[in-house]
Short mmCIF file of C-alpha atoms and ligand atoms in Angstrom, two decimals:
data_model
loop_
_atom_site.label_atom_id
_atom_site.label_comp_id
_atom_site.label_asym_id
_atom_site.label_seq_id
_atom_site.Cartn_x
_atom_site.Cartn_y
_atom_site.Cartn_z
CA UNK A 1 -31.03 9.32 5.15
CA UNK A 2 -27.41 11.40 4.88
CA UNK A 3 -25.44 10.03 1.90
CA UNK A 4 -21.80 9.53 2.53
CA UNK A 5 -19.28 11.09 -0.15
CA UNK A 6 -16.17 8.91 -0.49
CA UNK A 7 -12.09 9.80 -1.78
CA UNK A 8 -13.26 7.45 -4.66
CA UNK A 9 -16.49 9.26 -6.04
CA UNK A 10 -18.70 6.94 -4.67
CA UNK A 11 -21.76 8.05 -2.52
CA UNK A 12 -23.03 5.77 0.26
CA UNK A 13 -26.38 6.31 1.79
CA UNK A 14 -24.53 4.59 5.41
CA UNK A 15 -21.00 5.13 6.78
CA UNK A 16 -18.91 2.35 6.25
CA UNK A 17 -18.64 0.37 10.00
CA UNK A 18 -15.30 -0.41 9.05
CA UNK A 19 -14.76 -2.25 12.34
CA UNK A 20 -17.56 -4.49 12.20
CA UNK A 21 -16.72 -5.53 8.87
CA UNK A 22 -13.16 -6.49 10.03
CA UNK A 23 -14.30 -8.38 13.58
CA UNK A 24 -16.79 -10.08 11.19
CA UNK A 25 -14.27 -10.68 8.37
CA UNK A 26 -11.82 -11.83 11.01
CA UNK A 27 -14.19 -14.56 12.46
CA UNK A 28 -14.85 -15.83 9.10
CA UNK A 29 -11.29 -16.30 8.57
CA UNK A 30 -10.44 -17.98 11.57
CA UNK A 31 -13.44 -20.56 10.93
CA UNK A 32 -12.18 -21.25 7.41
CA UNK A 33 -8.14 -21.36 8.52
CA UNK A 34 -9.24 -23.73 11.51
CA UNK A 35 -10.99 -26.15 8.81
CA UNK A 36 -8.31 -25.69 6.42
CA UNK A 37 -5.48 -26.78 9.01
CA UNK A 38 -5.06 -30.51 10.28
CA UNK A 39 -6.30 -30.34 13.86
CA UNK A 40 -3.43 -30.01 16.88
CA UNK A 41 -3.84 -33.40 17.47
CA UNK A 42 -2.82 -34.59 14.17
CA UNK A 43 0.17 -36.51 14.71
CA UNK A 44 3.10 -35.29 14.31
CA UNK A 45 1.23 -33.08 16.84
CA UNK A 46 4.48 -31.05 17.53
CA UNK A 47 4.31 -29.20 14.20
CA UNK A 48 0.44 -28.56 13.83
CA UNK A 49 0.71 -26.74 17.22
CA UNK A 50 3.15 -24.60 16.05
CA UNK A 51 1.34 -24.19 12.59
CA UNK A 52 -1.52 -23.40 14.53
CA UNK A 53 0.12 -21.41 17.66
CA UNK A 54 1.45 -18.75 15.08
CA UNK A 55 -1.97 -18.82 12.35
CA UNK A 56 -4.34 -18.40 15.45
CA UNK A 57 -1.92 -16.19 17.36
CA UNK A 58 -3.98 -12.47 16.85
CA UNK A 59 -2.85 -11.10 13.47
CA UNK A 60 -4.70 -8.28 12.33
CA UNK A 61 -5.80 -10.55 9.11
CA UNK A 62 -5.17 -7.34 6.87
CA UNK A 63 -4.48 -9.39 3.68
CA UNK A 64 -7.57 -12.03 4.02
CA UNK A 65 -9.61 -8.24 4.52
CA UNK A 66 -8.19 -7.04 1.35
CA UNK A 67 -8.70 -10.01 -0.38
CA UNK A 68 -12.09 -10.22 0.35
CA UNK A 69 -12.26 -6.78 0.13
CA UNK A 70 -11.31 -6.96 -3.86
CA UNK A 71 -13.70 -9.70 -4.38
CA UNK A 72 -16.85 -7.81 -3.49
CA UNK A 73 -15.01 -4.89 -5.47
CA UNK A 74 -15.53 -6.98 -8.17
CA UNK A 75 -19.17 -8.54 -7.61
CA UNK A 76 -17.67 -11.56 -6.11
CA UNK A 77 -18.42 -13.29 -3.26
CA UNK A 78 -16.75 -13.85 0.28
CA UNK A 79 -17.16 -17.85 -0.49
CA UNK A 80 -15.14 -18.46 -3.37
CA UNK A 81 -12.56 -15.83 -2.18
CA UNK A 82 -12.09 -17.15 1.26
CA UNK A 83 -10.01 -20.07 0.23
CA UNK A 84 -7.19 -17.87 -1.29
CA UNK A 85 -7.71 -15.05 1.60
CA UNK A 86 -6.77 -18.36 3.99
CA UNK A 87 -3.66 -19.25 1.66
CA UNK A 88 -2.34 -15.92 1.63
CA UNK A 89 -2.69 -15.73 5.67
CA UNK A 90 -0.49 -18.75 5.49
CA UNK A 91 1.78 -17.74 3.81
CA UNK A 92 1.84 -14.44 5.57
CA UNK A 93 2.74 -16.19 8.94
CA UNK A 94 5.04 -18.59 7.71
CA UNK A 95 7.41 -15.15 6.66
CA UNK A 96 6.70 -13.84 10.35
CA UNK A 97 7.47 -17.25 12.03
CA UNK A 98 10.78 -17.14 10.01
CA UNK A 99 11.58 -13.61 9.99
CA UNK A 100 11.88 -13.87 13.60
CA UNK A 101 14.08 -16.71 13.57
CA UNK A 102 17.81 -15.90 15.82
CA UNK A 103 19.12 -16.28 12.23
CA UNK A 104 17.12 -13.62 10.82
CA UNK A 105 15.62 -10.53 12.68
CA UNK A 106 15.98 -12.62 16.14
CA UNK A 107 12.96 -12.03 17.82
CA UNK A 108 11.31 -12.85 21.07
CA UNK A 109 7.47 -11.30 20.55
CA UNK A 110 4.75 -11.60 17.83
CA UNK A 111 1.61 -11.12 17.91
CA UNK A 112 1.32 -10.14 21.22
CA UNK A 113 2.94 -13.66 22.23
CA UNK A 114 6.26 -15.28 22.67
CA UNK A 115 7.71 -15.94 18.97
CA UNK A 116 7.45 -19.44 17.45
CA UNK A 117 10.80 -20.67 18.28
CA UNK A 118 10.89 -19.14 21.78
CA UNK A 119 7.91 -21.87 22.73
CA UNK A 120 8.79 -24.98 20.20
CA UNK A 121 12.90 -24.53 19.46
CA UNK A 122 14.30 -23.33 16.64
CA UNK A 123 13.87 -26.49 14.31
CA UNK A 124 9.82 -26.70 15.01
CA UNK A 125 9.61 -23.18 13.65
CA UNK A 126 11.12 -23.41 10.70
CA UNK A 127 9.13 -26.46 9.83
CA UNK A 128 6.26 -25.06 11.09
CA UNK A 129 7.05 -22.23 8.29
CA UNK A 130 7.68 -24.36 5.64
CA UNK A 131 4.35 -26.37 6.75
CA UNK A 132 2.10 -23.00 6.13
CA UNK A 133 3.77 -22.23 2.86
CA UNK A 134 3.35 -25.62 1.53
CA UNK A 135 -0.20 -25.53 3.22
CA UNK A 136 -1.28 -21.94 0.99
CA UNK A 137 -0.67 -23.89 -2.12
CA UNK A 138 -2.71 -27.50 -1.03
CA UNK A 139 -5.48 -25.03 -0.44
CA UNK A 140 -5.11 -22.92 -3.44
CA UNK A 141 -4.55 -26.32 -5.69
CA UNK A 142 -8.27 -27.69 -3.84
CA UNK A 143 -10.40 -24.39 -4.82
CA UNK A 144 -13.13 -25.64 -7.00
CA UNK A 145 -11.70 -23.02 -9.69
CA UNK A 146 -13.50 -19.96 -11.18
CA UNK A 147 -13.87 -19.71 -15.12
CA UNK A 148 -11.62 -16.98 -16.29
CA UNK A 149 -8.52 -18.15 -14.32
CA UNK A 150 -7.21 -21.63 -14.12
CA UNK A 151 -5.60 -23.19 -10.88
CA UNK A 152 -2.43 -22.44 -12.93
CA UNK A 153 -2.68 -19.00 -12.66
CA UNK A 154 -3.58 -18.69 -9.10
CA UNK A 155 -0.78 -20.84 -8.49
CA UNK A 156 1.67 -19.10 -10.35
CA UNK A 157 -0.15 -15.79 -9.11
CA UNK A 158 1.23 -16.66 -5.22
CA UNK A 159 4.65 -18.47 -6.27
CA UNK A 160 5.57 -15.66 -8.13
CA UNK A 161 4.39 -13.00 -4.91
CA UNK A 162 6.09 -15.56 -1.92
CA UNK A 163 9.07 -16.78 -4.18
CA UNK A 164 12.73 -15.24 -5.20
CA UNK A 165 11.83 -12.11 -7.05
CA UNK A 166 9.51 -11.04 -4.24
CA UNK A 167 9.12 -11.69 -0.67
CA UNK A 168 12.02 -13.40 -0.41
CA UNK A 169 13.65 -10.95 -2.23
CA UNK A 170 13.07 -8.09 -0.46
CA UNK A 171 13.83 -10.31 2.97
CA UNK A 172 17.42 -11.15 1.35
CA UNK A 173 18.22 -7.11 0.43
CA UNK A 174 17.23 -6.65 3.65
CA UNK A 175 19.49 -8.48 5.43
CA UNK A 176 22.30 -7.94 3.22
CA UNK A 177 21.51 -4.03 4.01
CA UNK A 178 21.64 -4.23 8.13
CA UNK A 179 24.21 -1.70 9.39
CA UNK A 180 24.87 0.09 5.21
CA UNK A 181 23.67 3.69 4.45
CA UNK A 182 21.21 2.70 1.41
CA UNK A 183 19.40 5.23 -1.20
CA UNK A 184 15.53 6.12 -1.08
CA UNK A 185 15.58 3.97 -4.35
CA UNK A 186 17.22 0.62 -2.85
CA UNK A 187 15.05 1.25 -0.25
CA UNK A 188 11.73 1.30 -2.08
CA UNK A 189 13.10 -2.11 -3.75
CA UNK A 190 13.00 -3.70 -0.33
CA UNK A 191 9.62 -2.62 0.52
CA UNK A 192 8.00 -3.33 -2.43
CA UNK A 193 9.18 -6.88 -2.55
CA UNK A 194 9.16 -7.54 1.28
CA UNK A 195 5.86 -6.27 1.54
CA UNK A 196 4.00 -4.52 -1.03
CA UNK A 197 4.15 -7.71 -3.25
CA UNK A 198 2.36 -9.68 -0.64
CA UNK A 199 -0.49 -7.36 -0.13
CA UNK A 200 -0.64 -6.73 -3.66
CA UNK A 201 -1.29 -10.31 -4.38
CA UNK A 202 -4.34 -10.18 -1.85
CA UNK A 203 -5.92 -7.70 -3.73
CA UNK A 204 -5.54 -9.17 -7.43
CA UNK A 205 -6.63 -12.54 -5.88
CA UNK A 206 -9.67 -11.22 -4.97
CA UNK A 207 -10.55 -10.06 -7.77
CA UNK A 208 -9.41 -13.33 -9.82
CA UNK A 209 -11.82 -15.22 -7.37
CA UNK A 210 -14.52 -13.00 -8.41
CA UNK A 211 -13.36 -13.81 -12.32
CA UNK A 212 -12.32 -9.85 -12.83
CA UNK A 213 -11.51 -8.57 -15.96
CA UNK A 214 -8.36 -7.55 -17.46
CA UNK A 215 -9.07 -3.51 -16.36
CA UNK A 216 -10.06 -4.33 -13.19
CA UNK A 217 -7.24 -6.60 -12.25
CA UNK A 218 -5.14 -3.78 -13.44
CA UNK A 219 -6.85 -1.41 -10.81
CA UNK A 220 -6.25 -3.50 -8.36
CA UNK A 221 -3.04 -4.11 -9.10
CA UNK A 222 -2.11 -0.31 -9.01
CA UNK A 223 -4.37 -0.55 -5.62
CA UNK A 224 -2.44 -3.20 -4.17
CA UNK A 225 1.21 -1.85 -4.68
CA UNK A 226 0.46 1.59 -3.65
CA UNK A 227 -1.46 0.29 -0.36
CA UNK A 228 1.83 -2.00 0.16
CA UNK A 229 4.42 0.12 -0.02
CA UNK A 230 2.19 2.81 2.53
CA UNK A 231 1.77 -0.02 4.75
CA UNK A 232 5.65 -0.96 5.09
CA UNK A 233 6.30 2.95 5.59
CA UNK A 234 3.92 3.25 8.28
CA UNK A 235 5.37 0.07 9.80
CA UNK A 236 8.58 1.86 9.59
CA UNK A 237 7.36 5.00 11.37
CA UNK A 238 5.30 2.55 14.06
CA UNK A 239 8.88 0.71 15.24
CA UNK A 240 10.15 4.19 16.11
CA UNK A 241 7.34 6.06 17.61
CA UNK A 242 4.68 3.37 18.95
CA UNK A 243 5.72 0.86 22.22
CA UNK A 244 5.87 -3.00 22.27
CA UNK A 245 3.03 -3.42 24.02
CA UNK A 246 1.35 -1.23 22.00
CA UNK A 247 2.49 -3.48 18.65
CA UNK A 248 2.27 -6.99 19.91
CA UNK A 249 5.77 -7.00 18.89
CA UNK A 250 9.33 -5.63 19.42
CA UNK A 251 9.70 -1.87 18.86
CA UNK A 252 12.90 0.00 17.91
CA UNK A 253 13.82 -2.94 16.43
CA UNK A 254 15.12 -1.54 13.35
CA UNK A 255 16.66 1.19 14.69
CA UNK A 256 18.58 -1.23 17.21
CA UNK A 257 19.34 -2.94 14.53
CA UNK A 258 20.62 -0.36 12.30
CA UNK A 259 17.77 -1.15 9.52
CA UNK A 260 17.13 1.37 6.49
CA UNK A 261 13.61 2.28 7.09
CA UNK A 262 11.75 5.38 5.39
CA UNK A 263 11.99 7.61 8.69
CA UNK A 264 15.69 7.21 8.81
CA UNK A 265 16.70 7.89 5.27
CA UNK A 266 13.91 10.36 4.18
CA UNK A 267 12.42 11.49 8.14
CA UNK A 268 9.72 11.27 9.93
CA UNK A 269 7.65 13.85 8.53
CA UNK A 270 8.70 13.24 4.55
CA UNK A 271 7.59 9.54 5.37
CA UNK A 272 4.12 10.34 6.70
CA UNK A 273 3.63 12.42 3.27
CA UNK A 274 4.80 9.86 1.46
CA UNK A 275 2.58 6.85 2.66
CA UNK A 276 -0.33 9.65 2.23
CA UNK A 277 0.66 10.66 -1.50
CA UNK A 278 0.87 6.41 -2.12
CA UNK A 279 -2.44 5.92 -0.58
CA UNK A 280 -4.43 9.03 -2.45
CA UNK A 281 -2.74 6.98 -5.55
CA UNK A 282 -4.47 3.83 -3.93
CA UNK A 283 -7.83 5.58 -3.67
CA UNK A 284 -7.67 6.79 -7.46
CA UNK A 285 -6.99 3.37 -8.58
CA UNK A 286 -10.29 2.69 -7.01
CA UNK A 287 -12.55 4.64 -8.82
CA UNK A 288 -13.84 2.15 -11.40
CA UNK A 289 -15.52 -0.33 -8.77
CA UNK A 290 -17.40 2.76 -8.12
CA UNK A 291 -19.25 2.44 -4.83
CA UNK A 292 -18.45 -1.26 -4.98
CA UNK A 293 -15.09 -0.57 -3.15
CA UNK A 294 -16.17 1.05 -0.20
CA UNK A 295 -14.13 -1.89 1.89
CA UNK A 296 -11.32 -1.22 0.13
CA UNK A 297 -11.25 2.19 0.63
CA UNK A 298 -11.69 2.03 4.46
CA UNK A 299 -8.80 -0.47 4.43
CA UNK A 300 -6.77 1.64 2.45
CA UNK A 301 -7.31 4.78 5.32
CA UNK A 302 -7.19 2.31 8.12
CA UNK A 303 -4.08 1.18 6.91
CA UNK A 304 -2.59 4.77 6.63
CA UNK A 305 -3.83 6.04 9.82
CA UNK A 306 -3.44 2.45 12.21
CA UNK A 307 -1.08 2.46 15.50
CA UNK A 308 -0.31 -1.03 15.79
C1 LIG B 401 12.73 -18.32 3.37
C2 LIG B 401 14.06 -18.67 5.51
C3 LIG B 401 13.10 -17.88 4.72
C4 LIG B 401 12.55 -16.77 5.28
C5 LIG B 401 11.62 -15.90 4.59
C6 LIG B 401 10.34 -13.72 3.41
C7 LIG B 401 10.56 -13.69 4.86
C8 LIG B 401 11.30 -14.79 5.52
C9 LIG B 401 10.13 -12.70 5.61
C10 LIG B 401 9.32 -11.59 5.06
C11 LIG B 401 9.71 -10.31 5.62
C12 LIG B 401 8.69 -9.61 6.45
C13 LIG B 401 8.37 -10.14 7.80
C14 LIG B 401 8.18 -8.46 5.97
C15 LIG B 401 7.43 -7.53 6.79
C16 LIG B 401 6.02 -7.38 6.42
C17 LIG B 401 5.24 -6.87 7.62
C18 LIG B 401 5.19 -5.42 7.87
C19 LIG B 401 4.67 -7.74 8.43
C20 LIG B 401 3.75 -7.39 9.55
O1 LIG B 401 2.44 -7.46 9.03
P1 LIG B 401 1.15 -7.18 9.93
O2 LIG B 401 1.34 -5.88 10.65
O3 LIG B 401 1.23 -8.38 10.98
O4 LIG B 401 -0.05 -7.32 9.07
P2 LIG B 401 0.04 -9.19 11.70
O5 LIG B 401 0.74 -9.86 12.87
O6 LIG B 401 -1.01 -8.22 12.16
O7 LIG B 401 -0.45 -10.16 10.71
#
């Protein structure tokens, strides 16, 4: 049987089926979000459609994957991670379904669909939003718990990763940077907290679920932020060179909208080596779950190579 050398030192006697492992990491997501989630039925009906339209709506599920992803890393398993994979996909979408909003990047297409508030109104969506972020934490506070972290930290762990010094954050700099000439440096601020922190939060709760120790959750978390910030660059470079139908959402949206992105303050080119120098950083972070992260890996050069 060939054996498989990978970035990270590890040698695998398969290749990694990278998309089987995603359709079948997908499916168990959207079983676990659909038990999670009161049922469209559940009155007030209104808002757990919209919950639901967005959650169930196609997203590539890249931050349940990593999450997962960092819990086998780790020796843990896809049960007691899938709970906080779910939460983070919640919280993910909420940020999308507001994001889009007229008052912030106004947008008619997600997902491949019409955007939350283009099919419910405005004020649905933003409850709807505010129903999946309070809905991470209900699940997150009903995990059965794992013994070296306490519901406290996992709490704290995504508060800290969807609150004011992140996510929000970078969503806030952003705006306030629409139509100004920034510097590579304010820009990496933005992307790290708009995005990176997210994805990085995946990762380390993972590995929490799978009760990872204090050098491991380190790895990860060096995994996690390099991965993040590679992922919003390529996302940059995608608006500009890939088509709407091709992203399931608007394209030259930035642009139009006179956004600092990577490709317009560093280029095209200097971007692509940059998300590739932040990724081989990614893949050296990885080297002490040995061949234990050979998910993580192929996420990592999905991530850096994707078109949509
Ligand atoms: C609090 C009112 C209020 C709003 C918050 C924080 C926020 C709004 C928005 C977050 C900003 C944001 C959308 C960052 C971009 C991250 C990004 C590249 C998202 C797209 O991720 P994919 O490609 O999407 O994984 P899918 O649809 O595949 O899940």
């Amino acid at each position: 049987m060939p054996v498989t050398a990978t970035r990270t030192g590890a040698r695998h006697s398969r290749p990694f089926d990278l998309q089987a492992y995603l359709s079948d990491r997908t499916e168990a997501v959207n079983r676990a979000l659909n038990l999670f989630l009161p049922r469209d039925a559940t009155r007030p009906a209104t808002i757990h459609k919209a919950m639901r339209y967005s959650l169930f709506a196609g997203g590539k599920r890249m931050r349940p994957a990593l999450c997962l992803a960092a819990a086998e890393a780790c020796g843990g398993s896809m049960e007691d991670a899938m709970p906080l994979a779910c939460a983070i996909e919640c919280i993910h979408t909420y940020s999308l379904i507001h994001d889009d909003l007229p008052a912030m990047d106004n947008d008619d297409y997600r997902r491949g669909k019409p955007t939350n508030h283009k099919v419910f109104g405005e004020g649905i969506a933003i409850l709807a939003g505010d129903g999946l972020l309070t809905q991470a934490f209900e699940i997150a506070a009903k995990c059965r718990g794992w013994s070296r972290y306490s519901h406290r930290d996992i709490v704290l762990e995504i508060a800290r990763a969807a609150g004011s010094l992140q996510l929000i954050a970078g969503q806030v700099a952003d705006l306030e940077g629409e139509g100004k000439k920034i510097s590579a440096g304010e820009l990496k601020y933005i992307h790290e907290r708009k995005t990176s922190a997210l994805l990085c939060c995946s990762v380390r709760l993972g590995g929490m679920s799978a009760n990872c120790n204090a050098s491991q959750l380190k790895a990860l978390t060096d995994f996690g932020y390099n991965v993040g910030l590679a992922f919003q660059i390529i996302d940059d470079i995608l608006d500009i060179t890939q088509t709407t139908e091709q992203l399931g959402k608007t394209a030259g949206k930035d642009t139009a909208a006179q956004k600092a992105t990577y490709p317009a303050v560093v280029g095209l080119e200097e971007s692509r080596k940059v998300a590739q120098r932040l990724t081989n950083r990614a893949f050296g972070a990885l080297k002490v779950f040995r061949a234990k992260a050979v998910a993580l890996e192929a996420l990592a050069t999905y991530l850096l190579q994707r078109d949509r």
